[in-house]
Amino acid sequence: MNNNIIIFGSESILAQNFINKYKCSNNNIISISRDHKNKESLCCNLGEIMFPNQIEEIASNIIKKLFFKETIFILFAWYGGPRNKNDQDIYDKNINIISNFSNICKKVNPNKIIFLSSSGSIYPQNLKNYNFDEEDGPSPITTYGKLKLLAERLISFFSEVYKIDCTILRIASAYGYDKRFSDQGVINKWLYNATTNQSLEIYNSINSQINFISFDQISLAIMCSIDNDIIGIFNIGTDKSISLGEIINEIKKITKKEIILKKINNDCRFFNINTQKFYNHTGLKFKLNLHEDIKNIHNSIKLIMR
């Protein structure tokens, strides 16, 4: 089935990957960006306070671009990251994002909402041999994680009240290449630093186990959740976690560089998730292709440095 797919936060890394991957599909992809210079997108800054006339305007502009019967809203837009320090600013902007997004939904009435949450900031990370599933109680400790969980609950409640299907994808630690942000994410940053003979900042013990998933796999998971019309909360990650030490060894092998480590913190982090529920609903299970993916990212970084 062909769908209208409305991308909120189209400038984000994950949104750009999804758009580039599926722009030639038969779906009608409409981008919403806060960048008024982007002529291919409708302009809307969800992070600011929006007045009713502004909500009405962006909703009207979206409706004018709808081709197909089914309309899906995907919320990529989010402000800040797990290590950002300005808690009040992060809180204010993300509450605005949720509020404005909900108000636009009321006007356009999409058939489905997909929200990209974060499994890495929501689940406990102190159990080495336990894979958290969607039924386990979340326990966020950062403002970023607490807001992601709040957003999940607010959007789920909103969807139930307005009878809109809702899918929440709890994404593992993402990696991949985007030329705009060549050092975004731990794997990319380490690769960039190793390639440029800089030290690798280590925020956890090299024995820490983290679940990683590539940008391309995330995009496939989103489209698969649309095609299979799944509803509910789903962990999105690869079939197993990997230690930071293994990643460093791969980077050393591929870059052929002597790796210098700068240890910021030596705490052990165990980020393990169970992705069986998503597999049961879609038949899709992701494998970690670390060697090939790091090799491809490294080649891309070298190209932009020439």
PDB file of C-alpha atoms in Angstrom:
ATOM      1  CA  MET A   1       0.000   0.000   0.000  1.00  0.00           C
ATOM      2  CA  ASN A   2       1.209   3.500  -0.817  1.00  0.00           C
ATOM      3  CA  ASN A   3       1.245   5.971   2.072  1.00  0.00           C
ATOM      4  CA  ASN A   4       1.733   9.631   2.821  1.00  0.00           C
ATOM      5  CA  ILE A   5       4.740   9.583   5.173  1.00  0.00           C
ATOM      6  CA  ILE A   6       5.272  12.843   7.035  1.00  0.00           C
ATOM      7  CA  ILE A   7       8.770  13.254   8.456  1.00  0.00           C
ATOM      8  CA  PHE A   8       9.021  15.602  11.440  1.00  0.00           C
ATOM      9  CA  GLY A   9      12.646  16.582  12.069  1.00  0.00           C
ATOM     10  CA  SER A  10      13.812  15.822   8.542  1.00  0.00           C
ATOM     11  CA  GLU A  11      17.292  17.298   9.121  1.00  0.00           C
ATOM     12  CA  SER A  12      18.202  14.677  11.724  1.00  0.00           C
ATOM     13  CA  ILE A  13      20.703  11.975  10.785  1.00  0.00           C
ATOM     14  CA  LEU A  14      18.203   9.122  11.045  1.00  0.00           C
ATOM     15  CA  ALA A  15      15.526  11.062   9.127  1.00  0.00           C
ATOM     16  CA  GLN A  16      17.941  11.888   6.307  1.00  0.00           C
ATOM     17  CA  ASN A  17      18.979   8.255   6.037  1.00  0.00           C
ATOM     18  CA  PHE A  18      15.329   7.167   5.853  1.00  0.00           C
ATOM     19  CA  ILE A  19      14.459   9.825   3.254  1.00  0.00           C
ATOM     20  CA  ASN A  20      17.450   9.003   1.058  1.00  0.00           C
ATOM     21  CA  LYS A  21      16.728   5.291   1.284  1.00  0.00           C
ATOM     22  CA  TYR A  22      13.026   5.539   0.373  1.00  0.00           C
ATOM     23  CA  LYS A  23      12.662   8.759  -1.644  1.00  0.00           C
ATOM     24  CA  CYS A  24      12.320   6.708  -4.820  1.00  0.00           C
ATOM     25  CA  SER A  25       9.652   4.416  -3.354  1.00  0.00           C
ATOM     26  CA  ASN A  26       5.991   4.768  -4.294  1.00  0.00           C
ATOM     27  CA  ASN A  27       5.239   6.505  -1.004  1.00  0.00           C
ATOM     28  CA  ASN A  28       4.590  10.229  -0.777  1.00  0.00           C
ATOM     29  CA  ILE A  29       7.315  11.451   1.599  1.00  0.00           C
ATOM     30  CA  ILE A  30       6.778  14.950   3.000  1.00  0.00           C
ATOM     31  CA  SER A  31       9.604  16.537   5.007  1.00  0.00           C
ATOM     32  CA  ILE A  32       9.070  18.947   7.899  1.00  0.00           C
ATOM     33  CA  SER A  33      12.188  20.906   8.853  1.00  0.00           C
ATOM     34  CA  ARG A  34      13.003  23.836  11.123  1.00  0.00           C
ATOM     35  CA  ASP A  35      15.422  25.081   8.459  1.00  0.00           C
ATOM     36  CA  HIS A  36      13.586  27.724   6.425  1.00  0.00           C
ATOM     37  CA  LYS A  37      16.342  27.587   3.778  1.00  0.00           C
ATOM     38  CA  ASN A  38      15.465  24.005   2.865  1.00  0.00           C
ATOM     39  CA  LYS A  39      13.164  24.496  -0.093  1.00  0.00           C
ATOM     40  CA  GLU A  40      12.304  20.782  -0.288  1.00  0.00           C
ATOM     41  CA  SER A  41      10.706  20.809   3.181  1.00  0.00           C
ATOM     42  CA  LEU A  42       7.817  22.506   4.892  1.00  0.00           C
ATOM     43  CA  CYS A  43       9.192  24.815   7.568  1.00  0.00           C
ATOM     44  CA  CYS A  44       8.139  24.266  11.175  1.00  0.00           C
ATOM     45  CA  ASN A  45      10.233  24.580  14.336  1.00  0.00           C
ATOM     46  CA  LEU A  46       8.548  22.163  16.726  1.00  0.00           C
ATOM     47  CA  GLY A  47      10.956  23.088  19.514  1.00  0.00           C
ATOM     48  CA  GLU A  48       9.551  26.602  19.861  1.00  0.00           C
ATOM     49  CA  ILE A  49       6.187  27.642  21.298  1.00  0.00           C
ATOM     50  CA  MET A  50       3.683  27.554  18.412  1.00  0.00           C
ATOM     51  CA  PHE A  51       0.473  29.575  18.415  1.00  0.00           C
ATOM     52  CA  PRO A  52      -2.839  28.235  17.051  1.00  0.00           C
ATOM     53  CA  ASN A  53      -2.484  30.125  13.749  1.00  0.00           C
ATOM     54  CA  GLN A  54       0.960  28.539  13.223  1.00  0.00           C
ATOM     55  CA  ILE A  55      -0.414  25.072  13.958  1.00  0.00           C
ATOM     56  CA  GLU A  56      -3.256  25.729  11.523  1.00  0.00           C
ATOM     57  CA  GLU A  57      -0.843  26.883   8.814  1.00  0.00           C
ATOM     58  CA  ILE A  58       1.515  23.898   8.952  1.00  0.00           C
ATOM     59  CA  ALA A  59      -1.415  21.457   9.188  1.00  0.00           C
ATOM     60  CA  SER A  60      -3.046  23.084   6.161  1.00  0.00           C
ATOM     61  CA  ASN A  61       0.225  22.887   4.196  1.00  0.00           C
ATOM     62  CA  ILE A  62       0.561  19.186   5.035  1.00  0.00           C
ATOM     63  CA  ILE A  63      -3.025  18.421   4.000  1.00  0.00           C
ATOM     64  CA  LYS A  64      -2.458  20.127   0.626  1.00  0.00           C
ATOM     65  CA  LYS A  65       0.393  17.667  -0.089  1.00  0.00           C
ATOM     66  CA  LEU A  66      -1.455  14.447   0.759  1.00  0.00           C
ATOM     67  CA  PHE A  67      -1.926  12.063  -2.193  1.00  0.00           C
ATOM     68  CA  PHE A  68      -2.965   8.761  -0.669  1.00  0.00           C
ATOM     69  CA  LYS A  69      -5.625   7.518   1.720  1.00  0.00           C
ATOM     70  CA  GLU A  70      -3.275   6.448   4.539  1.00  0.00           C
ATOM     71  CA  THR A  71      -1.143   9.044   6.335  1.00  0.00           C
ATOM     72  CA  ILE A  72       1.698   8.214   8.727  1.00  0.00           C
ATOM     73  CA  PHE A  73       3.449  10.731  10.991  1.00  0.00           C
ATOM     74  CA  ILE A  74       7.026   9.856  12.035  1.00  0.00           C
ATOM     75  CA  LEU A  75       8.530  11.916  14.852  1.00  0.00           C
ATOM     76  CA  PHE A  76      12.309  12.060  14.421  1.00  0.00           C
ATOM     77  CA  ALA A  77      12.551  15.563  15.902  1.00  0.00           C
ATOM     78  CA  TRP A  78      14.251  15.675  19.300  1.00  0.00           C
ATOM     79  CA  TYR A  79      16.452  18.146  21.098  1.00  0.00           C
ATOM     80  CA  GLY A  80      19.686  17.385  22.917  1.00  0.00           C
ATOM     81  CA  GLY A  81      21.537  14.157  23.607  1.00  0.00           C
ATOM     82  CA  PRO A  82      22.374  11.829  26.515  1.00  0.00           C
ATOM     83  CA  ARG A  83      25.365  13.926  27.614  1.00  0.00           C
ATOM     84  CA  ASN A  84      23.880  17.420  27.223  1.00  0.00           C
ATOM     85  CA  LYS A  85      24.054  19.414  30.450  1.00  0.00           C
ATOM     86  CA  ASN A  86      21.387  22.133  30.082  1.00  0.00           C
ATOM     87  CA  ASP A  87      18.487  20.138  31.528  1.00  0.00           C
ATOM     88  CA  GLN A  88      15.944  22.980  31.578  1.00  0.00           C
ATOM     89  CA  ASP A  89      16.552  23.886  27.931  1.00  0.00           C
ATOM     90  CA  ILE A  90      16.282  20.227  26.888  1.00  0.00           C
ATOM     91  CA  TYR A  91      13.064  19.848  28.884  1.00  0.00           C
ATOM     92  CA  ASP A  92      11.424  22.996  27.500  1.00  0.00           C
ATOM     93  CA  LYS A  93      12.215  22.297  23.855  1.00  0.00           C
ATOM     94  CA  ASN A  94      11.162  18.653  23.950  1.00  0.00           C
ATOM     95  CA  ILE A  95       7.901  19.415  25.744  1.00  0.00           C
ATOM     96  CA  ASN A  96       7.251  21.937  22.950  1.00  0.00           C
ATOM     97  CA  ILE A  97       8.018  19.262  20.353  1.00  0.00           C
ATOM     98  CA  ILE A  98       5.536  16.811  21.892  1.00  0.00           C
ATOM     99  CA  SER A  99       2.844  19.476  22.349  1.00  0.00           C
ATOM    100  CA  ASN A 100       3.159  20.945  18.852  1.00  0.00           C
ATOM    101  CA  PHE A 101       3.313  17.507  17.239  1.00  0.00           C
ATOM    102  CA  SER A 102       0.136  16.462  19.071  1.00  0.00           C
ATOM    103  CA  ASN A 103      -1.681  19.653  18.051  1.00  0.00           C
ATOM    104  CA  ILE A 104      -0.749  19.127  14.393  1.00  0.00           C
ATOM    105  CA  CYS A 105      -2.013  15.540  14.674  1.00  0.00           C
ATOM    106  CA  LYS A 106      -5.383  16.839  15.862  1.00  0.00           C
ATOM    107  CA  LYS A 107      -5.692  18.929  12.687  1.00  0.00           C
ATOM    108  CA  VAL A 108      -4.428  16.389  10.145  1.00  0.00           C
ATOM    109  CA  ASN A 109      -5.686  13.193  11.852  1.00  0.00           C
ATOM    110  CA  PRO A 110      -3.051  10.706  10.625  1.00  0.00           C
ATOM    111  CA  ASN A 111      -3.812   6.989  10.563  1.00  0.00           C
ATOM    112  CA  LYS A 112      -0.632   6.161  12.435  1.00  0.00           C
ATOM    113  CA  ILE A 113       2.110   7.748  14.555  1.00  0.00           C
ATOM    114  CA  ILE A 114       5.642   6.354  14.794  1.00  0.00           C
ATOM    115  CA  PHE A 115       7.869   7.726  17.551  1.00  0.00           C
ATOM    116  CA  LEU A 116      11.601   7.032  17.680  1.00  0.00           C
ATOM    117  CA  SER A 117      12.554   6.459  21.292  1.00  0.00           C
ATOM    118  CA  SER A 118      15.859   5.315  22.797  1.00  0.00           C
ATOM    119  CA  SER A 119      16.392   1.917  24.405  1.00  0.00           C
ATOM    120  CA  GLY A 120      19.901   2.961  25.472  1.00  0.00           C
ATOM    121  CA  SER A 121      18.594   5.745  27.692  1.00  0.00           C
ATOM    122  CA  ILE A 122      15.492   4.009  29.060  1.00  0.00           C
ATOM    123  CA  TYR A 123      16.557   0.540  30.275  1.00  0.00           C
ATOM    124  CA  PRO A 124      18.872  -0.183  33.240  1.00  0.00           C
ATOM    125  CA  GLN A 125      22.454  -0.860  32.199  1.00  0.00           C
ATOM    126  CA  ASN A 126      23.960  -2.692  35.130  1.00  0.00           C
ATOM    127  CA  LEU A 127      23.020  -6.326  34.402  1.00  0.00           C
ATOM    128  CA  LYS A 128      25.610  -8.179  32.340  1.00  0.00           C
ATOM    129  CA  ASN A 129      23.650 -11.272  31.326  1.00  0.00           C
ATOM    130  CA  TYR A 130      20.102  -9.960  30.995  1.00  0.00           C
ATOM    131  CA  ASN A 131      18.444  -8.770  27.791  1.00  0.00           C
ATOM    132  CA  PHE A 132      15.693  -6.260  28.552  1.00  0.00           C
ATOM    133  CA  ASP A 133      12.439  -6.675  26.662  1.00  0.00           C
ATOM    134  CA  GLU A 134       9.500  -4.327  26.192  1.00  0.00           C
ATOM    135  CA  GLU A 135       7.653  -5.650  29.255  1.00  0.00           C
ATOM    136  CA  ASP A 136      10.519  -4.871  31.633  1.00  0.00           C
ATOM    137  CA  GLY A 137      10.160  -1.698  33.674  1.00  0.00           C
ATOM    138  CA  PRO A 138      12.152   1.211  32.230  1.00  0.00           C
ATOM    139  CA  SER A 139      14.513   3.027  34.579  1.00  0.00           C
ATOM    140  CA  PRO A 140      15.980   6.149  32.924  1.00  0.00           C
ATOM    141  CA  ILE A 141      18.548   8.119  34.924  1.00  0.00           C
ATOM    142  CA  THR A 142      19.305  11.038  32.582  1.00  0.00           C
ATOM    143  CA  THR A 143      17.056  13.949  31.632  1.00  0.00           C
ATOM    144  CA  TYR A 144      17.288  12.727  28.044  1.00  0.00           C
ATOM    145  CA  GLY A 145      16.039   9.257  28.984  1.00  0.00           C
ATOM    146  CA  LYS A 146      13.320  10.542  31.314  1.00  0.00           C
ATOM    147  CA  LEU A 147      11.992  12.807  28.558  1.00  0.00           C
ATOM    148  CA  LYS A 148      12.038  10.007  25.993  1.00  0.00           C
ATOM    149  CA  LEU A 149       9.983   7.851  28.371  1.00  0.00           C
ATOM    150  CA  LEU A 150       7.621  10.756  29.093  1.00  0.00           C
ATOM    151  CA  ALA A 151       7.197  11.288  25.340  1.00  0.00           C
ATOM    152  CA  GLU A 152       6.379   7.598  24.877  1.00  0.00           C
ATOM    153  CA  ARG A 153       3.640   7.798  27.495  1.00  0.00           C
ATOM    154  CA  LEU A 154       2.191  11.121  26.325  1.00  0.00           C
ATOM    155  CA  ILE A 155       2.105  10.062  22.672  1.00  0.00           C
ATOM    156  CA  SER A 156       0.624   6.659  23.559  1.00  0.00           C
ATOM    157  CA  PHE A 157      -2.098   8.297  25.673  1.00  0.00           C
ATOM    158  CA  PHE A 158      -2.801  10.885  22.974  1.00  0.00           C
ATOM    159  CA  SER A 159      -3.075   8.154  20.326  1.00  0.00           C
ATOM    160  CA  GLU A 160      -5.471   6.157  22.455  1.00  0.00           C
ATOM    161  CA  VAL A 161      -7.713   9.183  23.105  1.00  0.00           C
ATOM    162  CA  TYR A 162      -7.803  10.202  19.425  1.00  0.00           C
ATOM    163  CA  LYS A 163      -7.948   6.612  18.157  1.00  0.00           C
ATOM    164  CA  ILE A 164      -4.723   6.786  16.139  1.00  0.00           C
ATOM    165  CA  ASP A 165      -2.509   3.710  15.756  1.00  0.00           C
ATOM    166  CA  CYS A 166       0.805   4.196  17.542  1.00  0.00           C
ATOM    167  CA  THR A 167       4.179   2.486  17.152  1.00  0.00           C
ATOM    168  CA  ILE A 168       7.102   3.277  19.441  1.00  0.00           C
ATOM    169  CA  LEU A 169      10.518   2.073  18.310  1.00  0.00           C
ATOM    170  CA  ARG A 170      13.132   1.952  21.056  1.00  0.00           C
ATOM    171  CA  ILE A 171      16.340   2.313  19.062  1.00  0.00           C
ATOM    172  CA  ALA A 172      19.709   0.921  20.209  1.00  0.00           C
ATOM    173  CA  SER A 173      22.963   2.900  19.813  1.00  0.00           C
ATOM    174  CA  ALA A 174      22.986   4.066  16.198  1.00  0.00           C
ATOM    175  CA  TYR A 175      25.968   4.318  13.889  1.00  0.00           C
ATOM    176  CA  GLY A 176      26.546   5.059  10.224  1.00  0.00           C
ATOM    177  CA  TYR A 177      27.813   7.786   7.946  1.00  0.00           C
ATOM    178  CA  ASP A 178      26.400  11.238   7.285  1.00  0.00           C
ATOM    179  CA  LYS A 179      28.758  13.681   5.586  1.00  0.00           C
ATOM    180  CA  ARG A 180      27.259  16.577   7.569  1.00  0.00           C
ATOM    181  CA  PHE A 181      28.333  14.978  10.864  1.00  0.00           C
ATOM    182  CA  SER A 182      31.331  12.779  10.176  1.00  0.00           C
ATOM    183  CA  ASP A 183      32.119  12.376  13.886  1.00  0.00           C
ATOM    184  CA  GLN A 184      28.571  11.867  15.213  1.00  0.00           C
ATOM    185  CA  GLY A 185      28.114   8.841  17.497  1.00  0.00           C
ATOM    186  CA  VAL A 186      30.734   6.842  19.347  1.00  0.00           C
ATOM    187  CA  ILE A 187      31.862   4.595  16.461  1.00  0.00           C
ATOM    188  CA  ASN A 188      32.013   7.481  13.984  1.00  0.00           C
ATOM    189  CA  LYS A 189      33.834   9.737  16.447  1.00  0.00           C
ATOM    190  CA  TRP A 190      36.400   7.076  17.293  1.00  0.00           C
ATOM    191  CA  LEU A 191      36.976   6.334  13.611  1.00  0.00           C
ATOM    192  CA  TYR A 192      37.354  10.025  12.809  1.00  0.00           C
ATOM    193  CA  ASN A 193      39.775  10.555  15.691  1.00  0.00           C
ATOM    194  CA  ALA A 194      41.820   7.460  14.847  1.00  0.00           C
ATOM    195  CA  THR A 195      42.046   8.516  11.193  1.00  0.00           C
ATOM    196  CA  THR A 196      43.224  12.001  12.189  1.00  0.00           C
ATOM    197  CA  ASN A 197      45.680  10.675  14.801  1.00  0.00           C
ATOM    198  CA  GLN A 198      43.684  11.935  17.767  1.00  0.00           C
ATOM    199  CA  SER A 199      43.000  10.092  21.005  1.00  0.00           C
ATOM    200  CA  LEU A 200      39.766   8.132  21.538  1.00  0.00           C
ATOM    201  CA  GLU A 201      37.731   9.385  24.501  1.00  0.00           C
ATOM    202  CA  ILE A 202      36.385   6.432  26.496  1.00  0.00           C
ATOM    203  CA  TYR A 203      33.375   7.167  28.725  1.00  0.00           C
ATOM    204  CA  ASN A 204      33.004   3.574  29.931  1.00  0.00           C
ATOM    205  CA  SER A 205      35.201   0.563  30.548  1.00  0.00           C
ATOM    206  CA  ILE A 206      36.343  -1.212  27.374  1.00  0.00           C
ATOM    207  CA  ASN A 207      34.627  -4.301  28.823  1.00  0.00           C
ATOM    208  CA  SER A 208      31.243  -2.577  28.551  1.00  0.00           C
ATOM    209  CA  GLN A 209      28.741  -4.308  26.270  1.00  0.00           C
ATOM    210  CA  ILE A 210      26.623  -2.130  23.989  1.00  0.00           C
ATOM    211  CA  ASN A 211      23.939  -2.993  21.438  1.00  0.00           C
ATOM    212  CA  PHE A 212      24.621  -1.146  18.180  1.00  0.00           C
ATOM    213  CA  ILE A 213      22.505  -0.865  15.039  1.00  0.00           C
ATOM    214  CA  SER A 214      23.278   0.862  11.738  1.00  0.00           C
ATOM    215  CA  PHE A 215      21.384   3.800  10.247  1.00  0.00           C
ATOM    216  CA  ASP A 216      20.358   1.620   7.285  1.00  0.00           C
ATOM    217  CA  GLN A 217      18.975  -1.080   9.579  1.00  0.00           C
ATOM    218  CA  ILE A 218      16.957   1.513  11.511  1.00  0.00           C
ATOM    219  CA  SER A 219      15.458   2.843   8.277  1.00  0.00           C
ATOM    220  CA  LEU A 220      14.537  -0.699   7.259  1.00  0.00           C
ATOM    221  CA  ALA A 221      12.937  -1.301  10.667  1.00  0.00           C
ATOM    222  CA  ILE A 222      10.812   1.849  10.299  1.00  0.00           C
ATOM    223  CA  MET A 223       9.608   0.893   6.829  1.00  0.00           C
ATOM    224  CA  CYS A 224       9.023  -2.682   7.962  1.00  0.00           C
ATOM    225  CA  SER A 225       6.877  -1.427  10.839  1.00  0.00           C
ATOM    226  CA  ILE A 226       4.807   0.512   8.278  1.00  0.00           C
ATOM    227  CA  ASP A 227       4.499  -2.375   5.815  1.00  0.00           C
ATOM    228  CA  ASN A 228       3.539  -4.858   8.533  1.00  0.00           C
ATOM    229  CA  ASP A 229       1.234  -2.366  10.277  1.00  0.00           C
ATOM    230  CA  ILE A 230       2.589  -3.213  13.723  1.00  0.00           C
ATOM    231  CA  ILE A 231       1.317  -1.378  16.796  1.00  0.00           C
ATOM    232  CA  GLY A 232       2.907  -1.068  20.249  1.00  0.00           C
ATOM    233  CA  ILE A 233       6.407  -0.752  21.692  1.00  0.00           C
ATOM    234  CA  PHE A 234       9.324  -2.553  20.022  1.00  0.00           C
ATOM    235  CA  ASN A 235      13.047  -2.790  20.769  1.00  0.00           C
ATOM    236  CA  ILE A 236      15.118  -2.155  17.639  1.00  0.00           C
ATOM    237  CA  GLY A 237      18.691  -3.424  17.754  1.00  0.00           C
ATOM    238  CA  THR A 238      20.974  -6.183  16.537  1.00  0.00           C
ATOM    239  CA  ASP A 239      20.943  -9.763  17.756  1.00  0.00           C
ATOM    240  CA  LYS A 240      23.796  -9.275  20.226  1.00  0.00           C
ATOM    241  CA  SER A 241      25.779  -6.618  22.059  1.00  0.00           C
ATOM    242  CA  ILE A 242      29.491  -6.072  21.573  1.00  0.00           C
ATOM    243  CA  SER A 243      32.232  -4.845  23.894  1.00  0.00           C
ATOM    244  CA  LEU A 244      33.853  -1.454  23.381  1.00  0.00           C
ATOM    245  CA  GLY A 245      37.197  -3.254  23.339  1.00  0.00           C
ATOM    246  CA  GLU A 246      36.119  -5.269  20.284  1.00  0.00           C
ATOM    247  CA  ILE A 247      35.134  -2.067  18.482  1.00  0.00           C
ATOM    248  CA  ILE A 248      38.496  -0.467  19.281  1.00  0.00           C
ATOM    249  CA  ASN A 249      40.309  -3.540  17.929  1.00  0.00           C
ATOM    250  CA  GLU A 250      38.287  -3.361  14.684  1.00  0.00           C
ATOM    251  CA  ILE A 251      39.096   0.338  14.321  1.00  0.00           C
ATOM    252  CA  LYS A 252      42.786  -0.387  14.895  1.00  0.00           C
ATOM    253  CA  LYS A 253      42.711  -3.183  12.322  1.00  0.00           C
ATOM    254  CA  ILE A 254      40.916  -1.149   9.639  1.00  0.00           C
ATOM    255  CA  THR A 255      42.668   2.228  10.101  1.00  0.00           C
ATOM    256  CA  LYS A 256      46.080   0.587  10.637  1.00  0.00           C
ATOM    257  CA  LYS A 257      46.725   3.248  13.279  1.00  0.00           C
ATOM    258  CA  GLU A 258      48.156   3.075  16.773  1.00  0.00           C
ATOM    259  CA  ILE A 259      45.163   3.798  19.018  1.00  0.00           C
ATOM    260  CA  ILE A 260      45.573   6.238  21.919  1.00  0.00           C
ATOM    261  CA  LEU A 261      42.890   5.948  24.597  1.00  0.00           C
ATOM    262  CA  LYS A 262      41.805   8.833  26.818  1.00  0.00           C
ATOM    263  CA  LYS A 263      39.755   7.364  29.657  1.00  0.00           C
ATOM    264  CA  ILE A 264      37.071   9.729  30.971  1.00  0.00           C
ATOM    265  CA  ASN A 265      35.307   7.090  33.033  1.00  0.00           C
ATOM    266  CA  ASN A 266      35.963   3.413  33.699  1.00  0.00           C
ATOM    267  CA  ASP A 267      32.483   2.309  34.798  1.00  0.00           C
ATOM    268  CA  CYS A 268      31.114  -0.846  33.190  1.00  0.00           C
ATOM    269  CA  ARG A 269      27.947  -0.399  31.145  1.00  0.00           C
ATOM    270  CA  PHE A 270      25.851  -3.370  30.017  1.00  0.00           C
ATOM    271  CA  PHE A 271      23.298  -2.370  27.403  1.00  0.00           C
ATOM    272  CA  ASN A 272      21.566  -5.564  26.270  1.00  0.00           C
ATOM    273  CA  ILE A 273      18.092  -5.766  24.728  1.00  0.00           C
ATOM    274  CA  ASN A 274      15.760  -8.487  23.522  1.00  0.00           C
ATOM    275  CA  THR A 275      14.450  -7.855  19.977  1.00  0.00           C
ATOM    276  CA  GLN A 276      12.354 -11.018  19.683  1.00  0.00           C
ATOM    277  CA  LYS A 277       9.019  -9.157  19.734  1.00  0.00           C
ATOM    278  CA  PHE A 278       9.899  -7.184  16.591  1.00  0.00           C
ATOM    279  CA  TYR A 279      11.042 -10.406  14.908  1.00  0.00           C
ATOM    280  CA  ASN A 280       7.795 -12.160  15.856  1.00  0.00           C
ATOM    281  CA  HIS A 281       5.737  -9.386  14.228  1.00  0.00           C
ATOM    282  CA  THR A 282       7.868  -8.762  11.132  1.00  0.00           C
ATOM    283  CA  GLY A 283      10.170 -11.746  10.567  1.00  0.00           C
ATOM    284  CA  LEU A 284      13.100  -9.312  10.567  1.00  0.00           C
ATOM    285  CA  LYS A 285      16.194  -9.800  12.709  1.00  0.00           C
ATOM    286  CA  PHE A 286      19.297  -7.624  12.385  1.00  0.00           C
ATOM    287  CA  LYS A 287      22.857  -8.926  12.455  1.00  0.00           C
ATOM    288  CA  LEU A 288      25.777  -6.732  13.478  1.00  0.00           C
ATOM    289  CA  ASN A 289      28.019  -6.291  10.402  1.00  0.00           C
ATOM    290  CA  LEU A 290      30.691  -4.447  12.336  1.00  0.00           C
ATOM    291  CA  HIS A 291      33.764  -5.102  10.194  1.00  0.00           C
ATOM    292  CA  GLU A 292      32.169  -4.137   6.871  1.00  0.00           C
ATOM    293  CA  ASP A 293      30.301  -1.175   8.343  1.00  0.00           C
ATOM    294  CA  ILE A 294      33.393   0.281  10.033  1.00  0.00           C
ATOM    295  CA  LYS A 295      35.352  -0.253   6.821  1.00  0.00           C
ATOM    296  CA  ASN A 296      32.718   1.653   4.793  1.00  0.00           C
ATOM    297  CA  ILE A 297      32.490   4.516   7.302  1.00  0.00           C
ATOM    298  CA  HIS A 298      36.288   4.772   7.366  1.00  0.00           C
ATOM    299  CA  ASN A 299      36.429   4.982   3.563  1.00  0.00           C
ATOM    300  CA  SER A 300      33.784   7.734   3.594  1.00  0.00           C
ATOM    301  CA  ILE A 301      35.706   9.728   6.216  1.00  0.00           C
ATOM    302  CA  LYS A 302      38.904   9.443   4.168  1.00  0.00           C
ATOM    303  CA  LEU A 303      37.077  10.750   1.073  1.00  0.00           C
ATOM    304  CA  ILE A 304      35.941  13.968   2.761  1.00  0.00           C
ATOM    305  CA  MET A 305      39.444  14.542   4.152  1.00  0.00           C
ATOM    306  CA  ARG A 306      41.090  14.587   0.731  1.00  0.00           C
TER     307      ARG A 306
END
